[in-house]
PDB file of C-alpha atoms in Angstrom:
ATOM      1  CA  ASN L   1      19.137   6.160  -1.562  1.00  0.00           C
ATOM      2  CA  ALA L   2      17.520   3.905   1.020  1.00  0.00           C
ATOM      3  CA  GLY L   3      14.304   2.287   0.002  1.00  0.00           C
ATOM      4  CA  VAL L   4      12.658  -0.497  -1.977  1.00  0.00           C
ATOM      5  CA  THR L   5      13.908  -1.195  -5.498  1.00  0.00           C
ATOM      6  CA  GLN L   6      11.833  -3.121  -8.035  1.00  0.00           C
ATOM      7  CA  THR L   7      12.894  -4.426 -11.420  1.00  0.00           C
ATOM      8  CA  PRO L   8      11.815  -4.289 -14.158  1.00  0.00           C
ATOM      9  CA  LYS L   9       9.629  -1.162 -14.317  1.00  0.00           C
ATOM     10  CA  PHE L  10       7.735  -2.324 -17.402  1.00  0.00           C
ATOM     11  CA  GLN L  11       7.212  -5.737 -18.984  1.00  0.00           C
ATOM     12  CA  VAL L  12       5.089  -7.199 -21.744  1.00  0.00           C
ATOM     13  CA  LEU L  13       4.584 -10.966 -21.742  1.00  0.00           C
ATOM     14  CA  LYS L  14       2.789 -13.348 -24.023  1.00  0.00           C
ATOM     15  CA  THR L  15       0.233 -15.687 -22.480  1.00  0.00           C
ATOM     16  CA  GLY L  16       2.000 -18.727 -21.070  1.00  0.00           C
ATOM     17  CA  GLN L  17       5.389 -17.091 -20.640  1.00  0.00           C
ATOM     18  CA  SER L  18       7.082 -16.967 -17.263  1.00  0.00           C
ATOM     19  CA  MET L  19       8.970 -14.219 -15.520  1.00  0.00           C
ATOM     20  CA  THR L  20      10.282 -13.135 -12.127  1.00  0.00           C
ATOM     21  CA  LEU L  21       9.784  -9.716 -10.599  1.00  0.00           C
ATOM     22  CA  GLN L  22      12.651  -8.702  -8.368  1.00  0.00           C
ATOM     23  CA  CYS L  23      12.485  -6.654  -5.188  1.00  0.00           C
ATOM     24  CA  ALA L  24      15.215  -5.555  -2.796  1.00  0.00           C
ATOM     25  CA  GLN L  25      15.189  -3.337   0.278  1.00  0.00           C
ATOM     26  CA  ASP L  26      18.125  -1.843   2.132  1.00  0.00           C
ATOM     27  CA  MET L  27      16.372  -0.731   5.324  1.00  0.00           C
ATOM     28  CA  ASN L  28      16.968  -3.955   7.266  1.00  0.00           C
ATOM     29  CA  HIS L  29      13.206  -4.546   7.387  1.00  0.00           C
ATOM     30  CA  ASN L  30      11.979  -7.952   8.473  1.00  0.00           C
ATOM     31  CA  SER L  31       8.732  -8.113   6.532  1.00  0.00           C
ATOM     32  CA  MET L  32       8.222  -7.860   2.776  1.00  0.00           C
ATOM     33  CA  TYR L  33       5.095  -7.930   0.627  1.00  0.00           C
ATOM     34  CA  TRP L  34       3.847  -8.182  -2.922  1.00  0.00           C
ATOM     35  CA  TYR L  35       0.668  -6.340  -3.898  1.00  0.00           C
ATOM     36  CA  ARG L  36      -1.119  -5.899  -7.176  1.00  0.00           C
ATOM     37  CA  GLN L  37      -3.112  -2.805  -8.056  1.00  0.00           C
ATOM     38  CA  ASP L  38      -5.999  -2.913 -10.512  1.00  0.00           C
ATOM     39  CA  PRO L  39      -8.387  -0.111 -11.466  1.00  0.00           C
ATOM     40  CA  GLY L  40     -11.318   0.064  -9.069  1.00  0.00           C
ATOM     41  CA  MET L  41      -9.935  -2.769  -6.919  1.00  0.00           C
ATOM     42  CA  GLY L  42      -7.366  -1.029  -4.796  1.00  0.00           C
ATOM     43  CA  LEU L  43      -4.218  -2.854  -3.719  1.00  0.00           C
ATOM     44  CA  ARG L  44      -4.554  -6.542  -2.970  1.00  0.00           C
ATOM     45  CA  LEU L  45      -1.970  -8.653  -1.163  1.00  0.00           C
ATOM     46  CA  ILE L  46      -0.526 -11.519  -3.201  1.00  0.00           C
ATOM     47  CA  TYR L  47       2.103 -12.955  -0.843  1.00  0.00           C
ATOM     48  CA  TYR L  48       4.045 -11.770   2.132  1.00  0.00           C
ATOM     49  CA  SER L  49       7.108 -12.769   4.112  1.00  0.00           C
ATOM     50  CA  ALA L  50       7.095 -11.956   7.819  1.00  0.00           C
ATOM     51  CA  SER L  51      10.783 -12.773   8.142  1.00  0.00           C
ATOM     52  CA  GLU L  52      13.647 -14.347   6.261  1.00  0.00           C
ATOM     53  CA  GLY L  53      12.832 -17.953   5.440  1.00  0.00           C
ATOM     54  CA  THR L  54       9.061 -17.629   5.769  1.00  0.00           C
ATOM     55  CA  THR L  55       6.373 -16.862   3.201  1.00  0.00           C
ATOM     56  CA  ASP L  56       2.599 -16.969   3.291  1.00  0.00           C
ATOM     57  CA  LYS L  57      -0.344 -16.425   0.972  1.00  0.00           C
ATOM     58  CA  GLY L  58      -2.284 -13.240   0.844  1.00  0.00           C
ATOM     59  CA  GLU L  59      -5.658 -12.482  -0.689  1.00  0.00           C
ATOM     60  CA  VAL L  60      -4.896 -13.354  -4.340  1.00  0.00           C
ATOM     61  CA  PRO L  61      -2.026 -15.902  -4.501  1.00  0.00           C
ATOM     62  CA  ASN L  62      -3.216 -18.111  -7.377  1.00  0.00           C
ATOM     63  CA  GLY L  63      -0.835 -18.106 -10.337  1.00  0.00           C
ATOM     64  CA  TYR L  64       2.105 -16.748  -8.352  1.00  0.00           C
ATOM     65  CA  ASN L  65       5.037 -18.053  -6.361  1.00  0.00           C
ATOM     66  CA  VAL L  66       7.509 -16.192  -4.172  1.00  0.00           C
ATOM     67  CA  SER L  67      10.994 -16.625  -2.792  1.00  0.00           C
ATOM     68  CA  ARG L  68      12.492 -14.798   0.163  1.00  0.00           C
ATOM     69  CA  LEU L  69      16.080 -15.176  -0.977  1.00  0.00           C
ATOM     70  CA  ASN L  70      17.551 -13.410   2.045  1.00  0.00           C
ATOM     71  CA  LYS L  71      16.542 -10.575   4.338  1.00  0.00           C
ATOM     72  CA  ARG L  72      16.936  -8.016   1.536  1.00  0.00           C
ATOM     73  CA  GLU L  73      15.308  -9.733  -1.426  1.00  0.00           C
ATOM     74  CA  PHE L  74      11.802 -11.003  -2.122  1.00  0.00           C
ATOM     75  CA  SER L  75      10.936 -12.152  -5.651  1.00  0.00           C
ATOM     76  CA  LEU L  76       7.586 -12.845  -7.288  1.00  0.00           C
ATOM     77  CA  ARG L  77       7.323 -15.410 -10.066  1.00  0.00           C
ATOM     78  CA  LEU L  78       4.620 -15.897 -12.666  1.00  0.00           C
ATOM     79  CA  GLU L  79       5.011 -19.442 -13.978  1.00  0.00           C
ATOM     80  CA  SER L  80       2.503 -19.212 -16.826  1.00  0.00           C
ATOM     81  CA  ALA L  81       1.282 -15.678 -17.362  1.00  0.00           C
ATOM     82  CA  ALA L  82      -2.396 -15.033 -18.103  1.00  0.00           C
ATOM     83  CA  PRO L  83      -4.118 -11.849 -19.317  1.00  0.00           C
ATOM     84  CA  SER L  84      -5.831 -11.619 -15.900  1.00  0.00           C
ATOM     85  CA  GLN L  85      -2.399 -10.966 -14.411  1.00  0.00           C
ATOM     86  CA  THR L  86      -2.083  -7.698 -16.279  1.00  0.00           C
ATOM     87  CA  SER L  87      -1.635  -5.243 -13.441  1.00  0.00           C
ATOM     88  CA  VAL L  88       0.750  -2.976 -11.600  1.00  0.00           C
ATOM     89  CA  TYR L  89       2.783  -4.890  -9.035  1.00  0.00           C
ATOM     90  CA  PHE L  90       4.170  -3.253  -5.928  1.00  0.00           C
ATOM     91  CA  CYS L  91       6.703  -4.583  -3.491  1.00  0.00           C
ATOM     92  CA  ALA L  92       6.796  -3.184   0.039  1.00  0.00           C
ATOM     93  CA  SER L  93       8.644  -3.711   3.284  1.00  0.00           C
ATOM     94  CA  SER L  94       8.094  -2.912   6.944  1.00  0.00           C
ATOM     95  CA  PRO L  95      10.098  -3.315  10.147  1.00  0.00           C
ATOM     96  CA  ILE L  96       9.081  -5.793  12.798  1.00  0.00           C
ATOM     97  CA  ARG L  97       5.990  -4.805  14.726  1.00  0.00           C
ATOM     98  CA  ASP L  98       6.823  -3.239  18.030  1.00  0.00           C
ATOM     99  CA  ARG L  99       5.577  -0.438  20.226  1.00  0.00           C
ATOM    100  CA  GLY L 100       7.454   2.174  18.276  1.00  0.00           C
ATOM    101  CA  ARG L 101       6.587   3.953  15.078  1.00  0.00           C
ATOM    102  CA  TYR L 102       6.852   1.915  11.931  1.00  0.00           C
ATOM    103  CA  GLY L 103       5.194   1.713   8.587  1.00  0.00           C
ATOM    104  CA  TYR L 104       5.371   0.513   5.050  1.00  0.00           C
ATOM    105  CA  THR L 105       7.814   1.602   2.362  1.00  0.00           C
ATOM    106  CA  PHE L 106       6.779   0.887  -1.218  1.00  0.00           C
ATOM    107  CA  GLY L 107       8.727   0.394  -4.395  1.00  0.00           C
ATOM    108  CA  SER L 108       7.839   2.340  -7.533  1.00  0.00           C
ATOM    109  CA  GLY L 109       6.050  -0.592  -9.139  1.00  0.00           C
ATOM    110  CA  THR L 110       6.244  -2.905 -12.151  1.00  0.00           C
ATOM    111  CA  ARG L 111       3.682  -2.383 -14.881  1.00  0.00           C
ATOM    112  CA  LEU L 112       3.004  -5.800 -16.422  1.00  0.00           C
ATOM    113  CA  THR L 113       0.933  -6.439 -19.519  1.00  0.00           C
ATOM    114  CA  VAL L 114       0.079  -9.975 -20.608  1.00  0.00           C
ATOM    115  CA  VAL L 115      -1.133 -10.278 -24.196  1.00  0.00           C
TER     116      VAL L 115
ATOM    117  CA  LYS O   1     -13.240  -9.806   6.450  1.00  0.00           C
ATOM    118  CA  GLN O   2     -12.036  -6.239   6.796  1.00  0.00           C
ATOM    119  CA  GLU O   3     -13.373  -3.816   4.199  1.00  0.00           C
ATOM    120  CA  VAL O   4     -12.089  -0.290   3.738  1.00  0.00           C
ATOM    121  CA  THR O   5     -14.129   2.337   1.895  1.00  0.00           C
ATOM    122  CA  GLN O   6     -13.136   5.774   0.692  1.00  0.00           C
ATOM    123  CA  ILE O   7     -15.781   8.220  -0.445  1.00  0.00           C
ATOM    124  CA  PRO O   8     -15.791  10.143  -2.697  1.00  0.00           C
ATOM    125  CA  ALA O   9     -13.765   8.382  -5.367  1.00  0.00           C
ATOM    126  CA  ALA O  10     -12.789  11.747  -6.847  1.00  0.00           C
ATOM    127  CA  LEU O  11     -12.761  15.307  -5.570  1.00  0.00           C
ATOM    128  CA  SER O  12     -11.903  18.658  -7.187  1.00  0.00           C
ATOM    129  CA  VAL O  13     -11.432  21.812  -5.141  1.00  0.00           C
ATOM    130  CA  PRO O  14     -10.002  25.285  -5.823  1.00  0.00           C
ATOM    131  CA  GLU O  15      -6.516  26.053  -4.612  1.00  0.00           C
ATOM    132  CA  GLY O  16      -6.331  27.413  -1.086  1.00  0.00           C
ATOM    133  CA  GLU O  17      -9.342  25.581   0.283  1.00  0.00           C
ATOM    134  CA  ASN O  18      -9.221  23.272   3.269  1.00  0.00           C
ATOM    135  CA  LEU O  19     -10.539  19.787   2.568  1.00  0.00           C
ATOM    136  CA  VAL O  20     -11.322  16.497   4.251  1.00  0.00           C
ATOM    137  CA  LEU O  21     -10.904  13.008   2.848  1.00  0.00           C
ATOM    138  CA  ASN O  22     -12.828  10.154   4.433  1.00  0.00           C
ATOM    139  CA  CYS O  23     -11.969   6.546   5.183  1.00  0.00           C
ATOM    140  CA  SER O  24     -14.194   3.963   6.862  1.00  0.00           C
ATOM    141  CA  PHE O  25     -13.475   0.382   7.896  1.00  0.00           C
ATOM    142  CA  THR O  26     -15.772  -2.420   8.999  1.00  0.00           C
ATOM    143  CA  ASP O  27     -13.673  -4.169  11.683  1.00  0.00           C
ATOM    144  CA  SER O  28     -12.584  -1.895  14.527  1.00  0.00           C
ATOM    145  CA  ALA O  29      -9.948  -4.379  15.749  1.00  0.00           C
ATOM    146  CA  ILE O  30      -7.079  -2.603  14.024  1.00  0.00           C
ATOM    147  CA  TYR O  31      -3.477  -2.091  15.069  1.00  0.00           C
ATOM    148  CA  ASN O  32      -2.954   1.078  13.078  1.00  0.00           C
ATOM    149  CA  LEU O  33      -4.148   3.078  10.099  1.00  0.00           C
ATOM    150  CA  GLN O  34      -1.963   4.650   7.451  1.00  0.00           C
ATOM    151  CA  TRP O  35      -2.614   7.315   4.871  1.00  0.00           C
ATOM    152  CA  PHE O  36      -0.667   7.130   1.618  1.00  0.00           C
ATOM    153  CA  ARG O  37      -0.286   9.365  -1.384  1.00  0.00           C
ATOM    154  CA  GLN O  38       0.098   7.991  -4.913  1.00  0.00           C
ATOM    155  CA  ASP O  39       1.073  10.133  -7.867  1.00  0.00           C
ATOM    156  CA  PRO O  40       0.162   8.898 -11.376  1.00  0.00           C
ATOM    157  CA  GLY O  41       2.431   6.054 -12.461  1.00  0.00           C
ATOM    158  CA  LYS O  42       4.297   6.084  -9.162  1.00  0.00           C
ATOM    159  CA  GLY O  43       4.496   4.068  -5.989  1.00  0.00           C
ATOM    160  CA  LEU O  44       2.907   4.901  -2.658  1.00  0.00           C
ATOM    161  CA  THR O  45       4.359   7.398  -0.226  1.00  0.00           C
ATOM    162  CA  SER O  46       3.428   7.095   3.435  1.00  0.00           C
ATOM    163  CA  LEU O  47       1.979  10.343   4.791  1.00  0.00           C
ATOM    164  CA  LEU O  48       0.787   9.585   8.286  1.00  0.00           C
ATOM    165  CA  LEU O  49       0.456   6.564  10.545  1.00  0.00           C
ATOM    166  CA  ILE O  50      -1.954   6.503  13.499  1.00  0.00           C
ATOM    167  CA  GLN O  51      -1.630   3.796  16.120  1.00  0.00           C
ATOM    168  CA  SER O  52      -4.907   2.383  17.421  1.00  0.00           C
ATOM    169  CA  SER O  53      -4.325   4.075  20.790  1.00  0.00           C
ATOM    170  CA  GLN O  54      -3.963   7.497  19.175  1.00  0.00           C
ATOM    171  CA  ARG O  55      -6.626   9.937  18.081  1.00  0.00           C
ATOM    172  CA  GLU O  56      -4.680  11.969  15.549  1.00  0.00           C
ATOM    173  CA  GLN O  57      -1.364  12.651  13.867  1.00  0.00           C
ATOM    174  CA  THR O  58      -0.113  15.817  12.207  1.00  0.00           C
ATOM    175  CA  SER O  59       2.527  16.485   9.600  1.00  0.00           C
ATOM    176  CA  GLY O  60       2.762  19.993   8.199  1.00  0.00           C
ATOM    177  CA  ARG O  61      -0.537  20.868   6.521  1.00  0.00           C
ATOM    178  CA  LEU O  62      -1.864  17.336   7.002  1.00  0.00           C
ATOM    179  CA  ASN O  63      -3.839  16.101   9.976  1.00  0.00           C
ATOM    180  CA  ALA O  64      -5.236  12.602  10.261  1.00  0.00           C
ATOM    181  CA  SER O  65      -7.768  11.571  12.871  1.00  0.00           C
ATOM    182  CA  LEU O  66      -8.916   8.144  13.960  1.00  0.00           C
ATOM    183  CA  ASP O  67     -12.154   7.084  15.641  1.00  0.00           C
ATOM    184  CA  LYS O  68     -11.616   3.371  16.011  1.00  0.00           C
ATOM    185  CA  SER O  69     -14.920   2.626  17.683  1.00  0.00           C
ATOM    186  CA  SER O  70     -16.906   4.085  14.800  1.00  0.00           C
ATOM    187  CA  GLY O  71     -14.532   2.726  12.161  1.00  0.00           C
ATOM    188  CA  ARG O  72     -13.631   6.101  10.667  1.00  0.00           C
ATOM    189  CA  SER O  73     -10.597   8.161   9.810  1.00  0.00           C
ATOM    190  CA  THR O  74     -10.282  11.550   8.151  1.00  0.00           C
ATOM    191  CA  LEU O  75      -7.361  13.239   6.430  1.00  0.00           C
ATOM    192  CA  TYR O  76      -7.530  17.016   6.676  1.00  0.00           C
ATOM    193  CA  ILE O  77      -5.476  19.041   4.200  1.00  0.00           C
ATOM    194  CA  ALA O  78      -5.133  22.717   5.004  1.00  0.00           C
ATOM    195  CA  ALA O  79      -4.597  25.462   2.431  1.00  0.00           C
ATOM    196  CA  SER O  80      -4.552  23.072  -0.524  1.00  0.00           C
ATOM    197  CA  GLN O  81      -1.998  23.524  -3.308  1.00  0.00           C
ATOM    198  CA  PRO O  82      -1.844  22.184  -6.892  1.00  0.00           C
ATOM    199  CA  GLY O  83       1.021  19.943  -5.765  1.00  0.00           C
ATOM    200  CA  ASP O  84      -1.423  18.137  -3.475  1.00  0.00           C
ATOM    201  CA  SER O  85      -3.140  16.667  -6.529  1.00  0.00           C
ATOM    202  CA  ALA O  86      -2.774  12.891  -6.252  1.00  0.00           C
ATOM    203  CA  THR O  87      -4.676   9.806  -5.174  1.00  0.00           C
ATOM    204  CA  TYR O  88      -4.908   9.350  -1.427  1.00  0.00           C
ATOM    205  CA  LEU O  89      -5.298   5.866   0.014  1.00  0.00           C
ATOM    206  CA  CYS O  90      -5.941   4.706   3.529  1.00  0.00           C
ATOM    207  CA  ALA O  91      -5.015   1.269   4.818  1.00  0.00           C
ATOM    208  CA  VAL O  92      -5.556  -0.580   8.082  1.00  0.00           C
ATOM    209  CA  SER O  93      -3.435  -3.210   9.785  1.00  0.00           C
ATOM    210  CA  PRO O  94      -5.125  -6.006  11.778  1.00  0.00           C
ATOM    211  CA  ASN O  95      -4.815  -6.255  15.540  1.00  0.00           C
ATOM    212  CA  PHE O  96      -2.984  -9.543  15.329  1.00  0.00           C
ATOM    213  CA  GLY O  97      -0.250 -11.216  13.303  1.00  0.00           C
ATOM    214  CA  ASN O  98       1.924  -9.125  11.054  1.00  0.00           C
ATOM    215  CA  GLU O  99       1.455  -6.046   8.939  1.00  0.00           C
ATOM    216  CA  LYS O 100      -0.924  -7.199   6.237  1.00  0.00           C
ATOM    217  CA  LEU O 101      -2.637  -4.030   5.177  1.00  0.00           C
ATOM    218  CA  THR O 102      -6.150  -3.772   3.785  1.00  0.00           C
ATOM    219  CA  PHE O 103      -6.426  -0.822   1.421  1.00  0.00           C
ATOM    220  CA  GLY O 104      -9.266   1.393   0.382  1.00  0.00           C
ATOM    221  CA  THR O 105      -9.674   2.162  -3.322  1.00  0.00           C
ATOM    222  CA  GLY O 106      -8.581   5.749  -2.840  1.00  0.00           C
ATOM    223  CA  THR O 107      -9.787   9.291  -3.457  1.00  0.00           C
ATOM    224  CA  ARG O 108      -8.381  11.052  -6.519  1.00  0.00           C
ATOM    225  CA  LEU O 109      -7.849  14.676  -5.526  1.00  0.00           C
ATOM    226  CA  THR O 110      -7.468  17.495  -8.028  1.00  0.00           C
ATOM    227  CA  ILE O 111      -6.578  20.979  -6.831  1.00  0.00           C
ATOM    228  CA  ILE O 112      -7.641  23.613  -9.350  1.00  0.00           C
ATOM    229  CA  PRO O 113      -5.196  26.552  -9.656  1.00  0.00           C
TER     230      PRO O 113
END
């Protein structure tokens, strides 16, 4: 099925551990995004990649790094996890902006708990 | 900085009723507005997208309107069903650059059978 695939779906980390969240899309979209969702805060943009080879910070980038490995894949890395990074992480993609219809497609999310 | 507000945060209505969900945004310089649905523990599903030049979009029992000048959008759900129970989020895209969306915090809708 076409769409955005995230792995893993669940993860528990100890404070200070590192991990990488993986995201892949098969819709040939140019742009990819990482959001986090916290209760009462809505979704907030962590990093985005407008096209292969480019990345830029969003609203809450501290403590994270990203890699746009190729057009399909966009990974999010936590170098030293902190309890404040406990959240649900969503990856999304969208086609290049043009005059036609377009929109976001989201993955099913990664629920991360840092203890 | 763009801010998106959705009121109320939660809404319960009997099955069969028509209902309206509200979304407001502070900066009218938007490229488009999207409505999403999120089921518990799941990702977001795009319902409707309205370009800034449009006034409304319809899909089945859903109708979304946009008044860019007043910074408001509504999602109208006709003949509600228990399967419509979910959290509904709106998000706006800026009128420049790429597709960085600013989300509202959502309205949790419960349809009572």
